[in-house]
XYZ file of C-alpha atoms in Angstrom:
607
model
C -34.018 -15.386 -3.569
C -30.144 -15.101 -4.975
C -30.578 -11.359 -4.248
C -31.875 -11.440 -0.912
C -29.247 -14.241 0.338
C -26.233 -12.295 -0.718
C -28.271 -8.962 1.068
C -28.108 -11.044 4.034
C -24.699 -12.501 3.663
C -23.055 -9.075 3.024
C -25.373 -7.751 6.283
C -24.250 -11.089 8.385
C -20.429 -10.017 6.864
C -20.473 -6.749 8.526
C -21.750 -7.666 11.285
C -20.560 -10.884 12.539
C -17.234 -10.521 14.086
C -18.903 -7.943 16.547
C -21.430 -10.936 17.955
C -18.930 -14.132 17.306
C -17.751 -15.339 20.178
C -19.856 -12.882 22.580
C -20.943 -15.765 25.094
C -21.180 -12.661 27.138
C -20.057 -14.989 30.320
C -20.372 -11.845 32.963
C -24.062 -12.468 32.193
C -24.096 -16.221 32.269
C -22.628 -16.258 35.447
C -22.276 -14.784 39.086
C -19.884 -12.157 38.832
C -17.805 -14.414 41.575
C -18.070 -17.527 39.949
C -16.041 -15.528 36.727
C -13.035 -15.314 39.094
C -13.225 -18.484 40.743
C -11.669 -20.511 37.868
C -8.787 -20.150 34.892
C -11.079 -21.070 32.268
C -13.682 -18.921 33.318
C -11.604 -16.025 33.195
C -10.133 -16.828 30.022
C -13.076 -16.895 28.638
C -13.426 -13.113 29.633
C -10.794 -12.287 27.761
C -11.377 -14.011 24.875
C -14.673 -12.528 24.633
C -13.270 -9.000 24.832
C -10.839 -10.111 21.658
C -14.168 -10.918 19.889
C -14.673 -6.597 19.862
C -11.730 -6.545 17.945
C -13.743 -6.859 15.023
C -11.624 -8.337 11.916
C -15.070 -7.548 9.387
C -14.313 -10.502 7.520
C -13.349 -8.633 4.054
C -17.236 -7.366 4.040
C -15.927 -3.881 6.541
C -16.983 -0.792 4.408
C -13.117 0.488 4.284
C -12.375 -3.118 2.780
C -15.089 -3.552 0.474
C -16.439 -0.434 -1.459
C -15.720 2.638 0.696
C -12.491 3.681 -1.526
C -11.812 3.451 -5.521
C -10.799 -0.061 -5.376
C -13.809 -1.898 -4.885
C -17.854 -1.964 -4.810
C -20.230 -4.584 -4.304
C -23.114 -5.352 -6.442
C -26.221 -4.201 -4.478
C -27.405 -0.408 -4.075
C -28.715 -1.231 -1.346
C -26.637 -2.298 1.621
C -24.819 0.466 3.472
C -21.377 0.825 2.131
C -23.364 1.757 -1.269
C -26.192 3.978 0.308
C -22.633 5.696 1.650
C -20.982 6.760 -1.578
C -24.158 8.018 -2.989
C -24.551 10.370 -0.199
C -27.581 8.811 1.658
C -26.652 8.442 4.644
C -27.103 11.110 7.984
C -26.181 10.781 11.856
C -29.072 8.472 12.278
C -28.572 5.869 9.548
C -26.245 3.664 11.701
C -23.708 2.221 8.967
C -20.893 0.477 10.128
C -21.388 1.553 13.471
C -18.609 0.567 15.767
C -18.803 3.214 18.530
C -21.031 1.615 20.712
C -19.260 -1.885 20.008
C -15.945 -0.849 21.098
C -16.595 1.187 24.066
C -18.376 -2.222 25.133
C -14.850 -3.759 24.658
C -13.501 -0.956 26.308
C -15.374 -1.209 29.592
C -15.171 -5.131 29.234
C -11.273 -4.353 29.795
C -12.151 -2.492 33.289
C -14.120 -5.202 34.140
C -11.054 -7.873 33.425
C -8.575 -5.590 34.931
C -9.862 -4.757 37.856
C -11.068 -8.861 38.596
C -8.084 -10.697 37.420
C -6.308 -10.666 40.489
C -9.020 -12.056 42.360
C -8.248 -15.681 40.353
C -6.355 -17.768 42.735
C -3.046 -18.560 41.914
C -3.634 -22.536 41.941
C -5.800 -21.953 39.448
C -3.805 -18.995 37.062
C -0.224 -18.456 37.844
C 1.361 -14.915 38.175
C 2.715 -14.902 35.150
C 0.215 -15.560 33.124
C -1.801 -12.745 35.428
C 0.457 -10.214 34.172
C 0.328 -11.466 30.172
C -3.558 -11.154 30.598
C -3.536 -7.610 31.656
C -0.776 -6.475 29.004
C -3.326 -8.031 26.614
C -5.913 -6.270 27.937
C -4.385 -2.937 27.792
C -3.544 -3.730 24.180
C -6.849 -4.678 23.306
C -8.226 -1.052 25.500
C -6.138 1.187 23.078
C -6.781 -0.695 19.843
C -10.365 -0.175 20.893
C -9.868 3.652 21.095
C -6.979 3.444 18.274
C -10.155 2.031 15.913
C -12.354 4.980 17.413
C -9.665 7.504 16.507
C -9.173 6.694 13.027
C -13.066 6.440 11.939
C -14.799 8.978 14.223
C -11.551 11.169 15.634
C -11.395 12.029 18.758
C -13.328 10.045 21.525
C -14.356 10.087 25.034
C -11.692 9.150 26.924
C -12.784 6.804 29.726
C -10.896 6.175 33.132
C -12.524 3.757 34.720
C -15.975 1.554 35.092
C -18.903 4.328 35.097
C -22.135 3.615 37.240
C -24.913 2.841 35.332
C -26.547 5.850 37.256
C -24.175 8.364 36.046
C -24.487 11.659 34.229
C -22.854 11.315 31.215
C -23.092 14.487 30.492
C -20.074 15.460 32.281
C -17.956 12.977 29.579
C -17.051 15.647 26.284
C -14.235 14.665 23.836
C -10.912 14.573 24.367
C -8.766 16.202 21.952
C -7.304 14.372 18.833
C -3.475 15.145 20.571
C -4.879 13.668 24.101
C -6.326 10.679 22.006
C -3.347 10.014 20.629
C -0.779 10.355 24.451
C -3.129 7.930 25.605
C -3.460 5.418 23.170
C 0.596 5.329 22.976
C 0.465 4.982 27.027
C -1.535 2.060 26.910
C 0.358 0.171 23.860
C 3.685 1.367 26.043
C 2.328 -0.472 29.385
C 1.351 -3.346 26.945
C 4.728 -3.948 25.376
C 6.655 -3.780 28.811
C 4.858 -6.951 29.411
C 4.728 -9.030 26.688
C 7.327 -11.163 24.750
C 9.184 -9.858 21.099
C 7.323 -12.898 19.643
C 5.361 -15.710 20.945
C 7.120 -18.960 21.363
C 3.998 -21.604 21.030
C 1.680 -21.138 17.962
C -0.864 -21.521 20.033
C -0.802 -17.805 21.259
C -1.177 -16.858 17.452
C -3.950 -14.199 17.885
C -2.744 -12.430 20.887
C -0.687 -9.442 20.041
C 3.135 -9.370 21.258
C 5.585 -6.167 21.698
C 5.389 -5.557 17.763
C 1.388 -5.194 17.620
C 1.843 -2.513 20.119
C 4.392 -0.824 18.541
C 3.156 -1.171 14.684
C -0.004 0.283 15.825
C 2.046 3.038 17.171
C 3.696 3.340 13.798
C 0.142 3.880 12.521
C -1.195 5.957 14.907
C 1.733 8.633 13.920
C 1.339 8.369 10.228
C -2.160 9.050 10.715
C -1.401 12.099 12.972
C 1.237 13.573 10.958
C -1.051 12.990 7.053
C -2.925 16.713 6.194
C -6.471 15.136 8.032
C -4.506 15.279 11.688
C -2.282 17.774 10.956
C -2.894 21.979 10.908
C -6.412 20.874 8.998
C -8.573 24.211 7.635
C -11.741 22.353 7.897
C -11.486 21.458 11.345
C -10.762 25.194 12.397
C -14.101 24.650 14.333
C -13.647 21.333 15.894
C -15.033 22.312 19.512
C -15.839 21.051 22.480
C -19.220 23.452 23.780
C -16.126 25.115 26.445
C -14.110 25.871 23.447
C -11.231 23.358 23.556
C -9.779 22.817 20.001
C -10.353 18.834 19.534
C -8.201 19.023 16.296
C -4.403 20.456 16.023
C -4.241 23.951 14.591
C -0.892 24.735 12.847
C 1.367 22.125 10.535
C 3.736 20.695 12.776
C 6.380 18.726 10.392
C 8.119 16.721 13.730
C 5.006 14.592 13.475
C 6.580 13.175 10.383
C 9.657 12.761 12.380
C 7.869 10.797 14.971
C 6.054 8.554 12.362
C 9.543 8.187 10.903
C 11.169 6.791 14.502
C 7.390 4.743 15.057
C 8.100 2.656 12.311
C 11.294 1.957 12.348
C 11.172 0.883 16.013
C 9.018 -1.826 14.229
C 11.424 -2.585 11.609
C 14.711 -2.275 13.925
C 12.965 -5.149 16.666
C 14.084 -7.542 13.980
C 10.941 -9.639 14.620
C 9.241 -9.638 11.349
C 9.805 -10.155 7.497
C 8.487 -10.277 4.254
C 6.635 -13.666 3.801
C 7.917 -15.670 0.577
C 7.041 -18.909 -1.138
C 10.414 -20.125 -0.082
C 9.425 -19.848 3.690
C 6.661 -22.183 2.421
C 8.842 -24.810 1.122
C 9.149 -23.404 -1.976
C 12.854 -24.246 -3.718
C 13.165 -21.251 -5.393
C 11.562 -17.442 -5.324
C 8.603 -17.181 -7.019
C 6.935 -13.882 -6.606
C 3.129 -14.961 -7.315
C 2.984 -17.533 -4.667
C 4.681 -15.282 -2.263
C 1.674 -12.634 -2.777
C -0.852 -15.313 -3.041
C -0.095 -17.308 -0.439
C 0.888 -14.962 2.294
C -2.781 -14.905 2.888
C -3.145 -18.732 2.988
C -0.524 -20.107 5.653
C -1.872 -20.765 9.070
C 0.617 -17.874 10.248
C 4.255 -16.356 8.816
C 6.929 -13.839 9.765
C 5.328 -11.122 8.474
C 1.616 -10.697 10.248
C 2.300 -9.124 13.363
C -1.276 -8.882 13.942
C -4.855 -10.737 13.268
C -7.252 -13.008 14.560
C -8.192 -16.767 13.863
C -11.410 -16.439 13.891
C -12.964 -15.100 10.540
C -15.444 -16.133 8.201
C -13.110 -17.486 5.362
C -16.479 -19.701 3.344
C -18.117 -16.147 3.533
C -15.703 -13.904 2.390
C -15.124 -16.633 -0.707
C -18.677 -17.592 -1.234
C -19.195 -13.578 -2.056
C -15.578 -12.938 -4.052
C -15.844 -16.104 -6.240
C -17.678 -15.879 -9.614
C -21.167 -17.889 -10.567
C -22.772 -19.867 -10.749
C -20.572 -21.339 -7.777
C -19.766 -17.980 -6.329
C -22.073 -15.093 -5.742
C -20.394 -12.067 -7.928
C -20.697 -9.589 -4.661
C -16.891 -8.177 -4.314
C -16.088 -6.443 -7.310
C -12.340 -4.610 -7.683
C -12.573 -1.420 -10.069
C -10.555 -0.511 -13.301
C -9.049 2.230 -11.171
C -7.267 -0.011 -9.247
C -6.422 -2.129 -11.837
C -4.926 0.797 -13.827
C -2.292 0.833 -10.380
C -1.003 -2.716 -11.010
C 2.702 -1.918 -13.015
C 3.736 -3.883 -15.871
C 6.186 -6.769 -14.957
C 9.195 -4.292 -16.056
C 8.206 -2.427 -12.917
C 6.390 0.419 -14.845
C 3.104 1.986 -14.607
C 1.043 2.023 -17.147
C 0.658 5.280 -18.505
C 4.264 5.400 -18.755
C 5.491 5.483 -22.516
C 8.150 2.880 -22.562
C 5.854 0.537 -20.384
C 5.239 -1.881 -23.175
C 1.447 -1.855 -21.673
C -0.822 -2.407 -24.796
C -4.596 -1.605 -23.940
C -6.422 -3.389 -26.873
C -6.607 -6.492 -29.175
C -6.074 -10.031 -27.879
C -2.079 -11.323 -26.650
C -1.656 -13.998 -29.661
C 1.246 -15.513 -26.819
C 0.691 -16.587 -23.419
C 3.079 -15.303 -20.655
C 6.832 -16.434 -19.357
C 5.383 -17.733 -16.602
C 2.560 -20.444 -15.568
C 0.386 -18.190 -13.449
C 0.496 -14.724 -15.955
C -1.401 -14.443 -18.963
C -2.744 -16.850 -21.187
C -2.806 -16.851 -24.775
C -6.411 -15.175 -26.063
C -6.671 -13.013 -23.044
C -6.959 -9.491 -23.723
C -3.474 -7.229 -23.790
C -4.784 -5.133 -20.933
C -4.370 -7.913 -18.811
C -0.807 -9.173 -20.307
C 2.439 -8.840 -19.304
C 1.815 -7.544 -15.525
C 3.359 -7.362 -12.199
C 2.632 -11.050 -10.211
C 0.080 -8.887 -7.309
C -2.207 -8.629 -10.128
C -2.790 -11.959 -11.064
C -2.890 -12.792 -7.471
C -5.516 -10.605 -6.117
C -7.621 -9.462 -9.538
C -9.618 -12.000 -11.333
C -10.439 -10.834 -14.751
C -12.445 -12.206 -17.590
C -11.181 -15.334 -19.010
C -8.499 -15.729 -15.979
C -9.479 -19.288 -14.421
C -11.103 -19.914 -11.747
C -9.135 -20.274 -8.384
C -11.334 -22.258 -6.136
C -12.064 -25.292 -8.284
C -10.626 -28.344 -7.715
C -10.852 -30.467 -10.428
C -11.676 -30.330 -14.041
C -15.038 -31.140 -13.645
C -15.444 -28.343 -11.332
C -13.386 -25.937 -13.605
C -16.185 -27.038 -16.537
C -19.091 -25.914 -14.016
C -17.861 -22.413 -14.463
C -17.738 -22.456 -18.239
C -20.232 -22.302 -20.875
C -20.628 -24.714 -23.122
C -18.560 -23.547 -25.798
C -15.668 -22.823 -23.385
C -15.733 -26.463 -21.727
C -11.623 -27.427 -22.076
C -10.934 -27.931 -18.102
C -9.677 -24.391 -17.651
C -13.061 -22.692 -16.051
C -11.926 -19.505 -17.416
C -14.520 -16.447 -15.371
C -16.955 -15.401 -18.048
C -17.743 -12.143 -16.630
C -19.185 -10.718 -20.854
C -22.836 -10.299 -21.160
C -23.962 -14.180 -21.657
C -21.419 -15.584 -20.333
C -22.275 -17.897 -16.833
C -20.841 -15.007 -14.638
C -22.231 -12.220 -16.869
C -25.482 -10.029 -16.966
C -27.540 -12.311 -18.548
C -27.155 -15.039 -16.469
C -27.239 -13.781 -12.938
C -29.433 -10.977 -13.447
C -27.476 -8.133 -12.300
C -24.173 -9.838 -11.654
C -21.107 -8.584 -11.827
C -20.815 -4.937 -12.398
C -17.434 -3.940 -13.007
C -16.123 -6.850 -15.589
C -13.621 -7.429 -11.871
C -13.909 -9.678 -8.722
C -11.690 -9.635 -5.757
C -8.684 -12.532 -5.914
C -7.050 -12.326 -2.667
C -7.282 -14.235 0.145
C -8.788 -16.651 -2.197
C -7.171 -20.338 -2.216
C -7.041 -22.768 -5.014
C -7.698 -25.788 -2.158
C -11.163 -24.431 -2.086
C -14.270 -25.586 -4.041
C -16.633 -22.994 -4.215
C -18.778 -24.679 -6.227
C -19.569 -27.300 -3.378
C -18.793 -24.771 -0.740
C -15.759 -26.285 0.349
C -13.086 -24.003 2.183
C -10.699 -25.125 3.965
C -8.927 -23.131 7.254
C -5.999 -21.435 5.369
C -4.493 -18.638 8.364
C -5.504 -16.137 10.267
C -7.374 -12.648 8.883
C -4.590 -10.243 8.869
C -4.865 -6.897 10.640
C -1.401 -5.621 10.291
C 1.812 -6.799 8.598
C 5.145 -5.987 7.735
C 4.491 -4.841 4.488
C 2.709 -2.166 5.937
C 4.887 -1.122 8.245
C 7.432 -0.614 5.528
C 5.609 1.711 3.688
C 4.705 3.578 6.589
C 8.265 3.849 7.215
C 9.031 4.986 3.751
C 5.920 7.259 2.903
C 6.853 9.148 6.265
C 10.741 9.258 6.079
C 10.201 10.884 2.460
C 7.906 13.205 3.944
C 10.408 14.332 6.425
C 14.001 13.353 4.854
C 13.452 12.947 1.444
C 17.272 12.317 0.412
C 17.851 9.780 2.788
C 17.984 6.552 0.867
C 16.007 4.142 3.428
C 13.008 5.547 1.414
C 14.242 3.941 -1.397
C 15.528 0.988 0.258
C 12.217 0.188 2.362
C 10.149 0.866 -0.651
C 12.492 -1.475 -2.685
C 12.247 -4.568 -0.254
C 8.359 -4.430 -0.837
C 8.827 -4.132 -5.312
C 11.531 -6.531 -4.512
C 9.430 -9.258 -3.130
C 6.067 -8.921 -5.740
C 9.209 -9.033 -8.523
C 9.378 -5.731 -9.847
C 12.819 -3.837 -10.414
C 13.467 -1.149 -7.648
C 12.341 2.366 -7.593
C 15.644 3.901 -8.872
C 15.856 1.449 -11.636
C 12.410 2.469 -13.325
C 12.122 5.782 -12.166
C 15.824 7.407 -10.726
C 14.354 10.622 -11.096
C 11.897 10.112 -8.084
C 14.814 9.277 -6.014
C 14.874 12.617 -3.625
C 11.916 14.566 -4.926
C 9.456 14.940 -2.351
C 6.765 14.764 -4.300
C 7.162 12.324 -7.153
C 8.371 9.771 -4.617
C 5.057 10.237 -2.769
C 3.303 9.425 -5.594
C 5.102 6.308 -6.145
C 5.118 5.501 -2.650
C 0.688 5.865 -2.612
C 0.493 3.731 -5.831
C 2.741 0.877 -3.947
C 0.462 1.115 -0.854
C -3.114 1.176 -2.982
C -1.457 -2.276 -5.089
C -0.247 -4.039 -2.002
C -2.573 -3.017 0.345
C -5.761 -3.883 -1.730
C -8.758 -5.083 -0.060
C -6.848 -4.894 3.614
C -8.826 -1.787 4.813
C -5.756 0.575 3.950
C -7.056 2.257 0.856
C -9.228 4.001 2.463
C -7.527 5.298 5.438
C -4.985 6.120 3.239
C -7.294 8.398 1.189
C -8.749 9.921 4.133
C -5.974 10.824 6.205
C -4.355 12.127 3.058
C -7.772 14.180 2.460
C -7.453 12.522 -1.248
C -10.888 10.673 -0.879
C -13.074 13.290 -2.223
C -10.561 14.224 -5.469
C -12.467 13.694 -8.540
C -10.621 10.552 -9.648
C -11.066 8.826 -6.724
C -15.123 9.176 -6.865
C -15.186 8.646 -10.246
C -15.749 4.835 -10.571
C -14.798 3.107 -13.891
C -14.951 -1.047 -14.805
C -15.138 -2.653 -18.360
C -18.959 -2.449 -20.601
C -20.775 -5.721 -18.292
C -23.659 -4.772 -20.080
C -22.886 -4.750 -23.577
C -24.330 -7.445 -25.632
C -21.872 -9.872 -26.574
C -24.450 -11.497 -29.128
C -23.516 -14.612 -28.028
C -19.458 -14.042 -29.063
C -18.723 -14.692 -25.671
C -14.473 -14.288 -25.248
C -14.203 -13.194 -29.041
C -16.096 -9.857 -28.032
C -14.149 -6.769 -28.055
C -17.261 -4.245 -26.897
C -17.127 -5.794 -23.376
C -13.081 -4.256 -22.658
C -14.224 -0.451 -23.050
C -14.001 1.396 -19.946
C -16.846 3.063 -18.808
C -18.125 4.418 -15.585
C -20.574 2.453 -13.854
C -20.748 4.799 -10.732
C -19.930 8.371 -10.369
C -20.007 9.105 -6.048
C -21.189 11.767 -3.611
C -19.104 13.438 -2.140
C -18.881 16.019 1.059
C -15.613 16.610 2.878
C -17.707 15.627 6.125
C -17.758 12.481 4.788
C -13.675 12.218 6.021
C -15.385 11.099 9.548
C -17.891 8.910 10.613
C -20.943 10.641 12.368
C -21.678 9.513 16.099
C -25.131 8.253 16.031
C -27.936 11.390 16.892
C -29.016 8.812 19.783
C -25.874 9.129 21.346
C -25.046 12.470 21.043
C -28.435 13.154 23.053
C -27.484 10.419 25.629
C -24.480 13.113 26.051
C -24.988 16.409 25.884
C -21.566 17.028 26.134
C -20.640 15.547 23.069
C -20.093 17.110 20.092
C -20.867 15.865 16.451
C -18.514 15.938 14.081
C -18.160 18.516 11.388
C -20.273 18.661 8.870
C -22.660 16.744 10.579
């Protein structure tokens, strides 16, 4: 029954945000009696914010698409993916349908809006209605782009009669003009930031413009740009849907994207001490970014996200359901708290034996837990829970002591992920798989165990953080020397308290390809779990490399013998999964249905 719940919970996860809030009111009501009334019409638009689809932390590029994470069953669709059994007609993750229904929602608001009389909606807010609306049109085709490639670009309502098999693709370039028109005739209309918090939600001039920013990066990264493997890209009259040659000004205009971001001097890095904090503290800056109701550095997400579900399946047992496990690959990336990775000689990283001290600080190691885990950067501890770390969402001792065995009772609730331990093999019959569960976004004023959770912010689709790696991945790309790589990078180190760039490794400083490195680690540790790994990978056509499909986590099934935390056996790395891989696999396929409902569409490659 255990099983089958979290099946369903995973399958509700993915799912969800696509059906929340779809009152569909255009059916509920006369098309006239939409347009009669403010609230009415609000309503509209709210339910065409509902496509925007946040996934809840269960979205396949979140949760067990890239390295960084899996989830415990074979059987749900992000698994079936990376084993390879999947095809045109399986339907995973299928958004295309879903946001071309947002999309024609859009010319349904836009060309009614007007008709609300103005004692009932002023002009003004007339105008900020249909700038959101446009934004919400191109983040539609902007979330098209990046998971299918290029799409049909739509002008207008279509008649329910017509032949859509006059509607092809438009080319990846066109895509991309278009998209940038409609965040451009978005901006012009809406405010730098919003003044009331209760327009938190609704993008202003810097959601247009960061999703610029990432709509360059992704058109200037190897996928996009002069691609081999999309030589063949066609449309059935022979337009090329993908660019041809390298063109190394689409670094340039990444470069200028970004920093239009950076230079509106709307956003910052969030830190504990914008939280009343009285001094920096570099943990609870990480950790809690994720927890305020909203800070100066999301530029864009929604309220509205399934926060019990997302902890329910990232919490340990018995309280918690094991589902989102993070990978020893991507806790390899975390650095040491001197800044250094750990393969790096001088690091001070030791991989075996137990740390006989506990940490400098009260939320790094403790004394007894293994030396892999001692002695690293503060994003670690805030988004990885490993064995023995203690549990985050129990409140009080008693519910700390639910988590823990009886020879571990002491208040602590340290996750006993070994073979008998509560969280381990044994006990939950499959559990656990990597030794790893996902830690961010989870708060400590939660309960899991009584399924408590609390509203603690918004789900964040885009922040500053990511803006300023976008900045600095493409300025290195294009100006290597220039040293707002290094500073940009540097602000992000700076704030999860890790010595700059130049101070660990001055040797990066102005080589192309060393820095890039760096710069892809920064973005897999930061990024984690926020849907960027994966895009990353992909437009970087890194995915399929053989270290990125080979999956690796600590020995979950090794018999502890009832040793519990004293057992060495369970901290050997071994790989639990070993992918499928086909370079196809870099784009979504349309579903077959749809590609015979328009014979003018092409699939993509591979396909």
């Amino acid at each position: 029954m255990r099983k089958l719940t979290c099946i369903l919970l995973f399958t509700t996860l993915a799912i969800c945000s696509c059906n929340y809030l779809d009152k569909k009111p255009d059916n509920l009501l006369t098309e006239e009696e939409i347009w009669k009334t403010r609230s009415n019409a609000e309503s509209y638009l709210h339910n065409i914010y509902s496509y925007v689809n946040n996934t809840d932390g269960g979205d396949f590029a979140a949760m067990g698409a890239s390295d960084e994470s899996s989830v415990i069953f074979p059987t749900v669709a992000v698994r079936q993916m990376v084993s390879g059994n999947w095809s045109a007609s399986s339907g995973y993750f299928y958004n295309w349908g879903n946001y071309y229904v947002g999309i024609r929602k859009s010319f349904v608001f836009e060309q009614n809006i007007d008709k609300v009389p103005s004692s009932q909606l002023s002009d003004d807010l007339k105008v900020q209605y249909k700038a959101e609306n446009l934004f919400l049109r191109g983040w539609f085709y902007w979330q098209l782009l990046r998971q299918y490639g290029p799409f049909v670009k739509v002008d207008g309502l279509l008649n329910p009669n017509e032949d859509f098999n006059h509607y092809p693709r438009a080319s990846f370039d066109t895509c991309v003009a278009l998209i940038n028109r409609l965040m451009d005739a978005a901006s012009a209309q809406l405010p730098g930031v919003w003044a009331s918090s209760s327009n938190f939600g609704r993008p202003a001039r810097g959601a247009c413009l960061a999703v610029k920013a990432s709509l360059a990066l992704l058109a200037a990264s190897p996928l996009w740009n002069g691609n081999p493997h999309f030589s063949g890209f066609k449309n059935q009259n022979g337009e090329q849907l993908a660019p041809a040659a390298y063109d190394e000004n689409k670094w340039r205009i990444a470069v200028a994207a970004a920093k239009a971001v950076i230079d509106g001097g709307n956003y910052k890095l969030f830190t504990n001490m914008d939280n009343g904090g009285t001094s920096f503290d570099p943990y609870l800056s990480v950790r809690d970014l994720f927890l305020t109701n909203w800070n100066d550095e999301i530029i864009f997400g929604t309220l509205q996200w399934w926060r019990w579900g997302f902890t329910k399946c990232a919490s340990p047992g018995p309280g918690g359901y094991n589902m989102y496990n993070a990978t020893q690959n991507l806790v390899d990336l975390f650095a040491m708290k001197n800044g250094r990775t750990i393969d790096d000689p001088v690091s001070e990283y030791v991989e075996k034996g137990f740390a006989q001290d506990k940490g400098s600080t009260s939320w790094s190691h403790r004394k007894g837990d293994w030396n892999m885990y001692a002695n690293r950067e503060a994003r670690f501890y805030a988004f990885i829970q490993y064995n023995g770390r203690p549990v985050l969402p129990a409140s009080t001792t008693d519910d700390k002591n639910y988590f823990s065995s009886e020879a571990n009772v002491n208040g602590e609730g340290r996750s006993e992920f070994y073979f008998s331990g509560k969280s381990g093999q044994k006990a939950t019959n499959g559990g656990n798989i990597t030794g790893y569960l996902v830690l961010k976004r989870v708060s400590p004023n939660d309960n899991i165990r009584n399924d408590v959770v609390s509203y603690h912010g918004p789900y964040i689709l885009i922040r500053y953080a990511e803006i300023l790696l976008d900045y600095a991945e493409a300025l290195n790309e294009y100006d290597p020397g220039n040293p707002d790589v290094v500073r940009y990078l540097n602000l992000v180190r700076e704030r999860a308290g890790i010595p700059g760039i130049e101070t660990v490794y001055p040797q990066a400083v102005g080589n192309k390809d060393l820095m890039r490195k760096y710069i892809l680690r920064e973005r897999a540790v930061e990024l984690c779990f926020e849907m960027d790994r994966y895009y990353t990978l992909t437009r970087r056509l890194l995915l399929g490399k053989p270290e990125h499909q080979a999956i690796y986590g600590m020995d979950v099934n090794a018999d502890d013998g009832g040793q519990g935390f004293a057992f060495t056996g369970f901290y050997t790395r071994k790989l639990f999964q070993q992918r499928y891989w086909d370079d196809k696999m870099y784009l979504f396929p349309i579903n077959q249905s749809d590609i015979e409902r328009d014979r003018a569409l092409v699939q993509n490659p591979g396909w």
